[in-house]
PDB file of C-alpha atoms in Angstrom:
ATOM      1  CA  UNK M   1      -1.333 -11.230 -10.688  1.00 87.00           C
ATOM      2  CA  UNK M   2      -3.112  -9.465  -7.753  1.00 92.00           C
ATOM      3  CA  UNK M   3      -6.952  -9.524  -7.748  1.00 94.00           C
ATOM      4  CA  UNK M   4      -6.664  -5.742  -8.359  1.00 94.00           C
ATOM      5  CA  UNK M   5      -4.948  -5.914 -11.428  1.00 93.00           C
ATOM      6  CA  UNK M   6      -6.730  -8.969 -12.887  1.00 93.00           C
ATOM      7  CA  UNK M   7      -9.945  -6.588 -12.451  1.00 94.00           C
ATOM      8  CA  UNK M   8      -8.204  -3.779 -13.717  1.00 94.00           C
ATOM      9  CA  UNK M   9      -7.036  -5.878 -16.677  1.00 93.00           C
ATOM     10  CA  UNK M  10      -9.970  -7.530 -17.370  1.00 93.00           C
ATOM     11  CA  UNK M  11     -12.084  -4.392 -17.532  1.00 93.00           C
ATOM     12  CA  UNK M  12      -9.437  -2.806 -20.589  1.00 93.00           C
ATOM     13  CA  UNK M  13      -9.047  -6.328 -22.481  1.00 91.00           C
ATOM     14  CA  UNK M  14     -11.390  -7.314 -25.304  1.00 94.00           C
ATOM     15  CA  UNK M  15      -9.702 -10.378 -26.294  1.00 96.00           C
ATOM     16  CA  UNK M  16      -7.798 -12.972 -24.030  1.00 94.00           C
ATOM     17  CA  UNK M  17      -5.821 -15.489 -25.691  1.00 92.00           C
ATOM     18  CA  UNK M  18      -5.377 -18.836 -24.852  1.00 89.00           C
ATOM     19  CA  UNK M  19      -2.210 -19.140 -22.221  1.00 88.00           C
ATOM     20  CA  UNK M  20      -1.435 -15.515 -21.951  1.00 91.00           C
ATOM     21  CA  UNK M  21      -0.652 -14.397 -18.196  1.00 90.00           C
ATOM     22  CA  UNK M  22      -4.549 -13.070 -17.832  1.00 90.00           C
ATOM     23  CA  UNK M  23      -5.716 -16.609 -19.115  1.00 90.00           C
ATOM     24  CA  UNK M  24      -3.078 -18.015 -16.830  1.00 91.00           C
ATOM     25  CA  UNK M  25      -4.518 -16.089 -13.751  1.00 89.00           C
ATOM     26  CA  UNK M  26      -8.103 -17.769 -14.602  1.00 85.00           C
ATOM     27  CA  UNK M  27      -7.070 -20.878 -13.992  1.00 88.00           C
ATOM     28  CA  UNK M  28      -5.191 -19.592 -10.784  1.00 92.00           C
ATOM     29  CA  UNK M  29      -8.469 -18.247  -9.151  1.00 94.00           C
ATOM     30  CA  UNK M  30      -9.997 -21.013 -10.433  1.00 94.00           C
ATOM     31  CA  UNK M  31      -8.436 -23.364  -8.352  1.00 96.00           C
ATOM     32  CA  UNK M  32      -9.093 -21.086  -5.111  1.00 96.00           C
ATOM     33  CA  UNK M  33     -12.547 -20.892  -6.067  1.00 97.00           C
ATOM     34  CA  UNK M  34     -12.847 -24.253  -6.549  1.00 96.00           C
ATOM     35  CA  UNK M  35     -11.887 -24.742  -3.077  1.00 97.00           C
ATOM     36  CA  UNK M  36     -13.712 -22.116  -1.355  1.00 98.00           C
ATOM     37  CA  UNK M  37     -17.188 -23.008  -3.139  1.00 98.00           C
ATOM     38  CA  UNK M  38     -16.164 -26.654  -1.924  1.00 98.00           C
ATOM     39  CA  UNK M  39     -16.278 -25.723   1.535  1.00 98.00           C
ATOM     40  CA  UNK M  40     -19.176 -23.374   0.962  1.00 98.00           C
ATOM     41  CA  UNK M  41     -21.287 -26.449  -0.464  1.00 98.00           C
ATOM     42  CA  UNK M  42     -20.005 -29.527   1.155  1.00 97.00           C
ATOM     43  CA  UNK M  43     -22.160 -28.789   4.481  1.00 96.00           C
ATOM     44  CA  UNK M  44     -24.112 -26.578   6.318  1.00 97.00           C
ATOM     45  CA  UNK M  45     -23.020 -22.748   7.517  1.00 98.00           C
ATOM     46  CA  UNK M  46     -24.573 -20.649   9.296  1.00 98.00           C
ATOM     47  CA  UNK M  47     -25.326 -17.092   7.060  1.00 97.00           C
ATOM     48  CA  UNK M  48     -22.444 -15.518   8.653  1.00 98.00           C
ATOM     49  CA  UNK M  49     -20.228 -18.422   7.307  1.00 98.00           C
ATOM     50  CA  UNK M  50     -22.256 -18.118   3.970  1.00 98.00           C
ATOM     51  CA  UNK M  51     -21.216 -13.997   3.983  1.00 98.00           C
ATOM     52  CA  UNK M  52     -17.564 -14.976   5.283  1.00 98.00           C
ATOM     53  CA  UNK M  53     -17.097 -17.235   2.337  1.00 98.00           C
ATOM     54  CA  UNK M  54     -18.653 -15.375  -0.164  1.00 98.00           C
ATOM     55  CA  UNK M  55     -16.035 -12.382   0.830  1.00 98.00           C
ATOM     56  CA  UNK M  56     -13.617 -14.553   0.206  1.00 98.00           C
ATOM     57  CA  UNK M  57     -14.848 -15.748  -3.186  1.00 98.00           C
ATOM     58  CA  UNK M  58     -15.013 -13.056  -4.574  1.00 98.00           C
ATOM     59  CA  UNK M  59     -11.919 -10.609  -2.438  1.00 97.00           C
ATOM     60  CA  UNK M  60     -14.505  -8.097  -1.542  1.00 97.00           C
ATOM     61  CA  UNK M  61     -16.531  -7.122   1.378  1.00 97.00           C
ATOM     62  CA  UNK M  62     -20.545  -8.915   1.103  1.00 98.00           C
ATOM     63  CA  UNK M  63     -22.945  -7.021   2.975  1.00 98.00           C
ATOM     64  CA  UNK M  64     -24.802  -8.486   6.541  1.00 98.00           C
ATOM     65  CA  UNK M  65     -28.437  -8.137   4.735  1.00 98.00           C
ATOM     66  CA  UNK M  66     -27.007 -10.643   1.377  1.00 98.00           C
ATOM     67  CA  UNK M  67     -28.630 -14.252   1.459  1.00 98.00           C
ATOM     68  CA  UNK M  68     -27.183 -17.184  -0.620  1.00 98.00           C
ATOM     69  CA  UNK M  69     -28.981 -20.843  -0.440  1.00 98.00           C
ATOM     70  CA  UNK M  70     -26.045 -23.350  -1.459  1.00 98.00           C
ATOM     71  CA  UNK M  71     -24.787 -24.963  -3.880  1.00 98.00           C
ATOM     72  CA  UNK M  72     -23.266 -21.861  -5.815  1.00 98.00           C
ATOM     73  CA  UNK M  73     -20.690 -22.398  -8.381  1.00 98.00           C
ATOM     74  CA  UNK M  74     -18.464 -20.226 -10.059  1.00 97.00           C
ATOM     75  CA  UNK M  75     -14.952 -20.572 -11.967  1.00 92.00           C
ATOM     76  CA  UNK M  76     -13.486 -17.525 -10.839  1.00 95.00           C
ATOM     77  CA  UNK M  77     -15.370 -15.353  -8.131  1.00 96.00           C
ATOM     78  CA  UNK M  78     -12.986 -12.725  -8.098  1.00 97.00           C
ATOM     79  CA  UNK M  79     -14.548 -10.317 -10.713  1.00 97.00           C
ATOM     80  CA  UNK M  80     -18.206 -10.361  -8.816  1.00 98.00           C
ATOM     81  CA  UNK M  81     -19.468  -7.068  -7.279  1.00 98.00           C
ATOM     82  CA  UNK M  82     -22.922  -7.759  -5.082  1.00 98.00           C
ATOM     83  CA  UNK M  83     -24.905  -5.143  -3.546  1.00 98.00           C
ATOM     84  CA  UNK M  84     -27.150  -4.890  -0.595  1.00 98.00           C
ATOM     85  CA  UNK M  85     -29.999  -6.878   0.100  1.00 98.00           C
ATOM     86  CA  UNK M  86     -29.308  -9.488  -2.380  1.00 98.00           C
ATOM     87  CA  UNK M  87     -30.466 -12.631  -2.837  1.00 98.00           C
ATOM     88  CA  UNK M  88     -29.168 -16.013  -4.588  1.00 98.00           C
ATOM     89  CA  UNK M  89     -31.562 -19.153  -4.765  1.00 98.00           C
ATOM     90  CA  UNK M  90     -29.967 -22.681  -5.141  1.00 98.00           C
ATOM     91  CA  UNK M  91     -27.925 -24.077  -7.884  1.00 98.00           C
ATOM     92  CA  UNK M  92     -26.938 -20.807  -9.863  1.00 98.00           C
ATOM     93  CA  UNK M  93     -23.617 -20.894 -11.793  1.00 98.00           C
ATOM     94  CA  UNK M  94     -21.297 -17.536 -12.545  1.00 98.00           C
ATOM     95  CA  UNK M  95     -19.229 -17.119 -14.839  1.00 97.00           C
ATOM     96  CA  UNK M  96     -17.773 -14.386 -13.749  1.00 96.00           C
ATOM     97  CA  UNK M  97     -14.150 -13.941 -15.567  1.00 95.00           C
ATOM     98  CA  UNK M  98     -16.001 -10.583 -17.398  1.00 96.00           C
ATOM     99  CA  UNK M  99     -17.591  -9.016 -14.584  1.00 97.00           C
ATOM    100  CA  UNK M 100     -20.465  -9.404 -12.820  1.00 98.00           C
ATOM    101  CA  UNK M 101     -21.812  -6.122 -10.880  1.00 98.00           C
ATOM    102  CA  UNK M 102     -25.221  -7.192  -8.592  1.00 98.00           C
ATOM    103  CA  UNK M 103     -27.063  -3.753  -7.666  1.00 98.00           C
ATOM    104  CA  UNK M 104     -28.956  -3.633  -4.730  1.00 98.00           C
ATOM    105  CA  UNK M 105     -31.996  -5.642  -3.760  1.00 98.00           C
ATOM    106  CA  UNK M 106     -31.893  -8.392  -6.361  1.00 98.00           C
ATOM    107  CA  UNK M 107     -33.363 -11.704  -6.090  1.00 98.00           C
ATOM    108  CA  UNK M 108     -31.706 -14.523  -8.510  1.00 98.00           C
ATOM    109  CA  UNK M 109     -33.741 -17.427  -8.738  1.00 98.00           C
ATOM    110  CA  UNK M 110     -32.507 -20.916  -8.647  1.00 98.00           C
ATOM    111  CA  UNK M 111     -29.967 -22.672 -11.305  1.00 98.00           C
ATOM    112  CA  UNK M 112     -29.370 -18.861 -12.841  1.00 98.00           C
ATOM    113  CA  UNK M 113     -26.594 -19.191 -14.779  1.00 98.00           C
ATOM    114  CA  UNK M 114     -24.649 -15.601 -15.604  1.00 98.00           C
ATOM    115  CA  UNK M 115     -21.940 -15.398 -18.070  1.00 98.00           C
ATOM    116  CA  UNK M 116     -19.310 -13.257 -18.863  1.00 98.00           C
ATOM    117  CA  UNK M 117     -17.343 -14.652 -21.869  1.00 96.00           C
ATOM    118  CA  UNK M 118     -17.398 -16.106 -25.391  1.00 96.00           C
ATOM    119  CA  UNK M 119     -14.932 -18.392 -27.093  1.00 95.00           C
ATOM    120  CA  UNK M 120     -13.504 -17.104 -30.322  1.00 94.00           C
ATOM    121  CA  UNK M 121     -15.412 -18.841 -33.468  1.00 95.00           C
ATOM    122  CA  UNK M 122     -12.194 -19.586 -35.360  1.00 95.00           C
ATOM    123  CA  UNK M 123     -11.952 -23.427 -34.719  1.00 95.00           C
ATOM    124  CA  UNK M 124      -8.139 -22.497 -35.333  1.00 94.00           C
ATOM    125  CA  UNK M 125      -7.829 -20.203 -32.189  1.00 93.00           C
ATOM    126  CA  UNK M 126     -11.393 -21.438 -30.109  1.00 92.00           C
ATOM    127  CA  UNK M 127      -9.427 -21.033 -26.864  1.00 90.00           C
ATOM    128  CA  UNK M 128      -9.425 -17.584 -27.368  1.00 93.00           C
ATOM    129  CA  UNK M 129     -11.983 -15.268 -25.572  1.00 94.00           C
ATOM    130  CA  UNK M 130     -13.816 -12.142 -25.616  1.00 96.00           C
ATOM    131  CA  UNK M 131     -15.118 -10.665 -21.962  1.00 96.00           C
ATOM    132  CA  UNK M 132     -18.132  -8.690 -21.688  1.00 97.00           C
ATOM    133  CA  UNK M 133     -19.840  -7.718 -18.180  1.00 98.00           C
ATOM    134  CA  UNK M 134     -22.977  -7.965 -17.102  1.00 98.00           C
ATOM    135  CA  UNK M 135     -24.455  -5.501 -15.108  1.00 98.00           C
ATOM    136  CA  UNK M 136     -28.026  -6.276 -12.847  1.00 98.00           C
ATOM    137  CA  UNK M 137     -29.426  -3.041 -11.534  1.00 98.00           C
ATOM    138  CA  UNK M 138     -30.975  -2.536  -8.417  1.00 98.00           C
ATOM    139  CA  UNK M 139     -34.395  -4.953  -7.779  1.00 98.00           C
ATOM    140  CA  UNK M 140     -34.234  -6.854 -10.414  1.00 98.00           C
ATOM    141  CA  UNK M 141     -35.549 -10.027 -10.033  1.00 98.00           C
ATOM    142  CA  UNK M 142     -34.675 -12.895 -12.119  1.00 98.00           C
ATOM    143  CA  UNK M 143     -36.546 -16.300 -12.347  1.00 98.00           C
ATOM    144  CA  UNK M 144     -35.892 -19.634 -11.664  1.00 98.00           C
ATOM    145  CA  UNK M 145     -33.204 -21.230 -14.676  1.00 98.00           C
ATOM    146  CA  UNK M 146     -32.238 -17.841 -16.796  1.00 98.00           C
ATOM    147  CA  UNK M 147     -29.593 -17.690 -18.482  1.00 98.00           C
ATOM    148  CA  UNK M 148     -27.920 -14.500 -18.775  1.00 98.00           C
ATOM    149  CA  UNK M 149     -25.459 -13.828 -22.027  1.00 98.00           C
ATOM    150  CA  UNK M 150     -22.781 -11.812 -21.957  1.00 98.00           C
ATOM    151  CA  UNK M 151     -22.466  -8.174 -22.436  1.00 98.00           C
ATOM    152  CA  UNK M 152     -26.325  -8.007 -21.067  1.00 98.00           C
ATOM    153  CA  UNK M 153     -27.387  -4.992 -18.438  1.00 98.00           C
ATOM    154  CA  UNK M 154     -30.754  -5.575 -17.241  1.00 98.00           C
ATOM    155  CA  UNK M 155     -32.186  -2.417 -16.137  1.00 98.00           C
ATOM    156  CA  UNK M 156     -33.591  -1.344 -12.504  1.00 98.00           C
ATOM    157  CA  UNK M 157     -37.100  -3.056 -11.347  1.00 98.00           C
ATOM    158  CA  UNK M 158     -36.893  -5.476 -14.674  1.00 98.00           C
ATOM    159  CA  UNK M 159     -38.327  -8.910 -14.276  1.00 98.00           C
ATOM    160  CA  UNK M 160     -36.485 -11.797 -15.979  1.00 98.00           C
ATOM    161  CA  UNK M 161     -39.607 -14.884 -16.265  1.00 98.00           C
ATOM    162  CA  UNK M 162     -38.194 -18.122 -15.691  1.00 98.00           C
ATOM    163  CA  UNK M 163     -36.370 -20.373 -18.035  1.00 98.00           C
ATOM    164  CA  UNK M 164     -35.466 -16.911 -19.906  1.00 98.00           C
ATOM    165  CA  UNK M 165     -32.079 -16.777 -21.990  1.00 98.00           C
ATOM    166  CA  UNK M 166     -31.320 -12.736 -21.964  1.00 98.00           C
ATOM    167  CA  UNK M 167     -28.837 -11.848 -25.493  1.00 98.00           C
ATOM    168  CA  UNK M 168     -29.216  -8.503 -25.330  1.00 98.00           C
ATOM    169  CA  UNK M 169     -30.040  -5.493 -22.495  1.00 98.00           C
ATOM    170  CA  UNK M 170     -33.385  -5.247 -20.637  1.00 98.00           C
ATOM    171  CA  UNK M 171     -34.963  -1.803 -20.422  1.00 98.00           C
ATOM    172  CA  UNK M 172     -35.565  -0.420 -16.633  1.00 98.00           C
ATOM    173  CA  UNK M 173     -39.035  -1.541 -15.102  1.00 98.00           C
ATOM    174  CA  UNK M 174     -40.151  -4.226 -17.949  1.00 98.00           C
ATOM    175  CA  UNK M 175     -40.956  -7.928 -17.764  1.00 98.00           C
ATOM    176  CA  UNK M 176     -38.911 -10.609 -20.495  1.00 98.00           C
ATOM    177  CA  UNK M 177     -39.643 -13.869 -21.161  1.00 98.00           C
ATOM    178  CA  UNK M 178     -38.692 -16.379 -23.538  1.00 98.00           C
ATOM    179  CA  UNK M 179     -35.480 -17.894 -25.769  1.00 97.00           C
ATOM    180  CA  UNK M 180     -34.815 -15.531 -26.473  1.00 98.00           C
ATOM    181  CA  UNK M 181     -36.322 -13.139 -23.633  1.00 98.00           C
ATOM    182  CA  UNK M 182     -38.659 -10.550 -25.534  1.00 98.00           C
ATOM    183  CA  UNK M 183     -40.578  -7.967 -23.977  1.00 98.00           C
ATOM    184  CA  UNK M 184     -44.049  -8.651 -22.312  1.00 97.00           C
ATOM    185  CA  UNK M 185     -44.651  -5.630 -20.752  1.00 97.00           C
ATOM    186  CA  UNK M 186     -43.781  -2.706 -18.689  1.00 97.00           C
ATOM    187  CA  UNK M 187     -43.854  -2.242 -15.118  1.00 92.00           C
TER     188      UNK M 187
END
């Protein structure tokens, strides 16, 4: 499966079931992105090697002005769109199988972890999964150690406070906080 079509496929599917040819192609990215983030965190680059590797990751071009601090982890990196003038602290994890879209001039704090799918609840077929995308609009800024649930879009200028788990969307130009994130106030 070409990285076009597993996008393509993954934006129409609602539920993925364990060892069909989408699940299949997970593990088959996973394995290249295993490698790639490998070499991206096993020593120092330069922030052209950083942007090179990135492109790689995730099969699309990454902007000269986007900034990543190593480690970064994900188990797929092919369904990640990032914008310009982005940011990503140390340590975050995505999961990106769903589909991750990064506007423009985002900051992600450190250890953010951003997911993209849930296992079915049936014990009988828990392999089973259902994507949903998350979608960051432009300068956002989320804390250090969110968590970000699927199906979430956080709205332009919102502020996700630190330690924050984020179930459902965030209104444009607010502030959340909290497990789960609640609204503090606007912007």
């Amino acid at each position: 499966m070409t990285v076009s079509e597993f996008r393509a496929a993954m934006a129409e599917t609602e539920y993925i079931t364990t060892n069909s040819d989408l699940h299949k192609a997970f593990h088959e990215f996973s394995q290249e992105a295993l490698k790639i983030t490998a070499e991206l965190n096993g020593r120092y680059h330069t922030p052209e090697e950083v942007r090179r590797l990135m492109a790689e990751l995730t099969a699309s071009e990454i902007d000269v002005s986007f900034g990543l601090f190593p480690p970064f982890h994900t188990d797929c990196g092919k369904n990640t769109k990032i914008g310009k003038r982005v940011f990503i602290n140390a340590g975050c994890q995505f999961q990106d199988q769903g589909g991750i879209e990064i506007g423009d001039d985002v900051l992600i704090g450190p250890q953010t972890i951003i997911a993209t799918l849930n296992h079915d609840p049936d014990p009988d077929k828990r392999g089973g999964m259902f994507p949903k995308p998350v979608k960051i609009g432009n300068k956002v800024w989320l804390g250090a150690r969110v968590t970000v649930c699927p199906g979430v879009t956080i709205g332009e200028c919102a502020i996700v406070g630190a330690g924050a788990v984020v179930t459902k969307d965030v209104p444009p130009r607010t502030v959340v906080a909290g497990v789960p994130a609640k609204i503090i106030k606007s912007i």
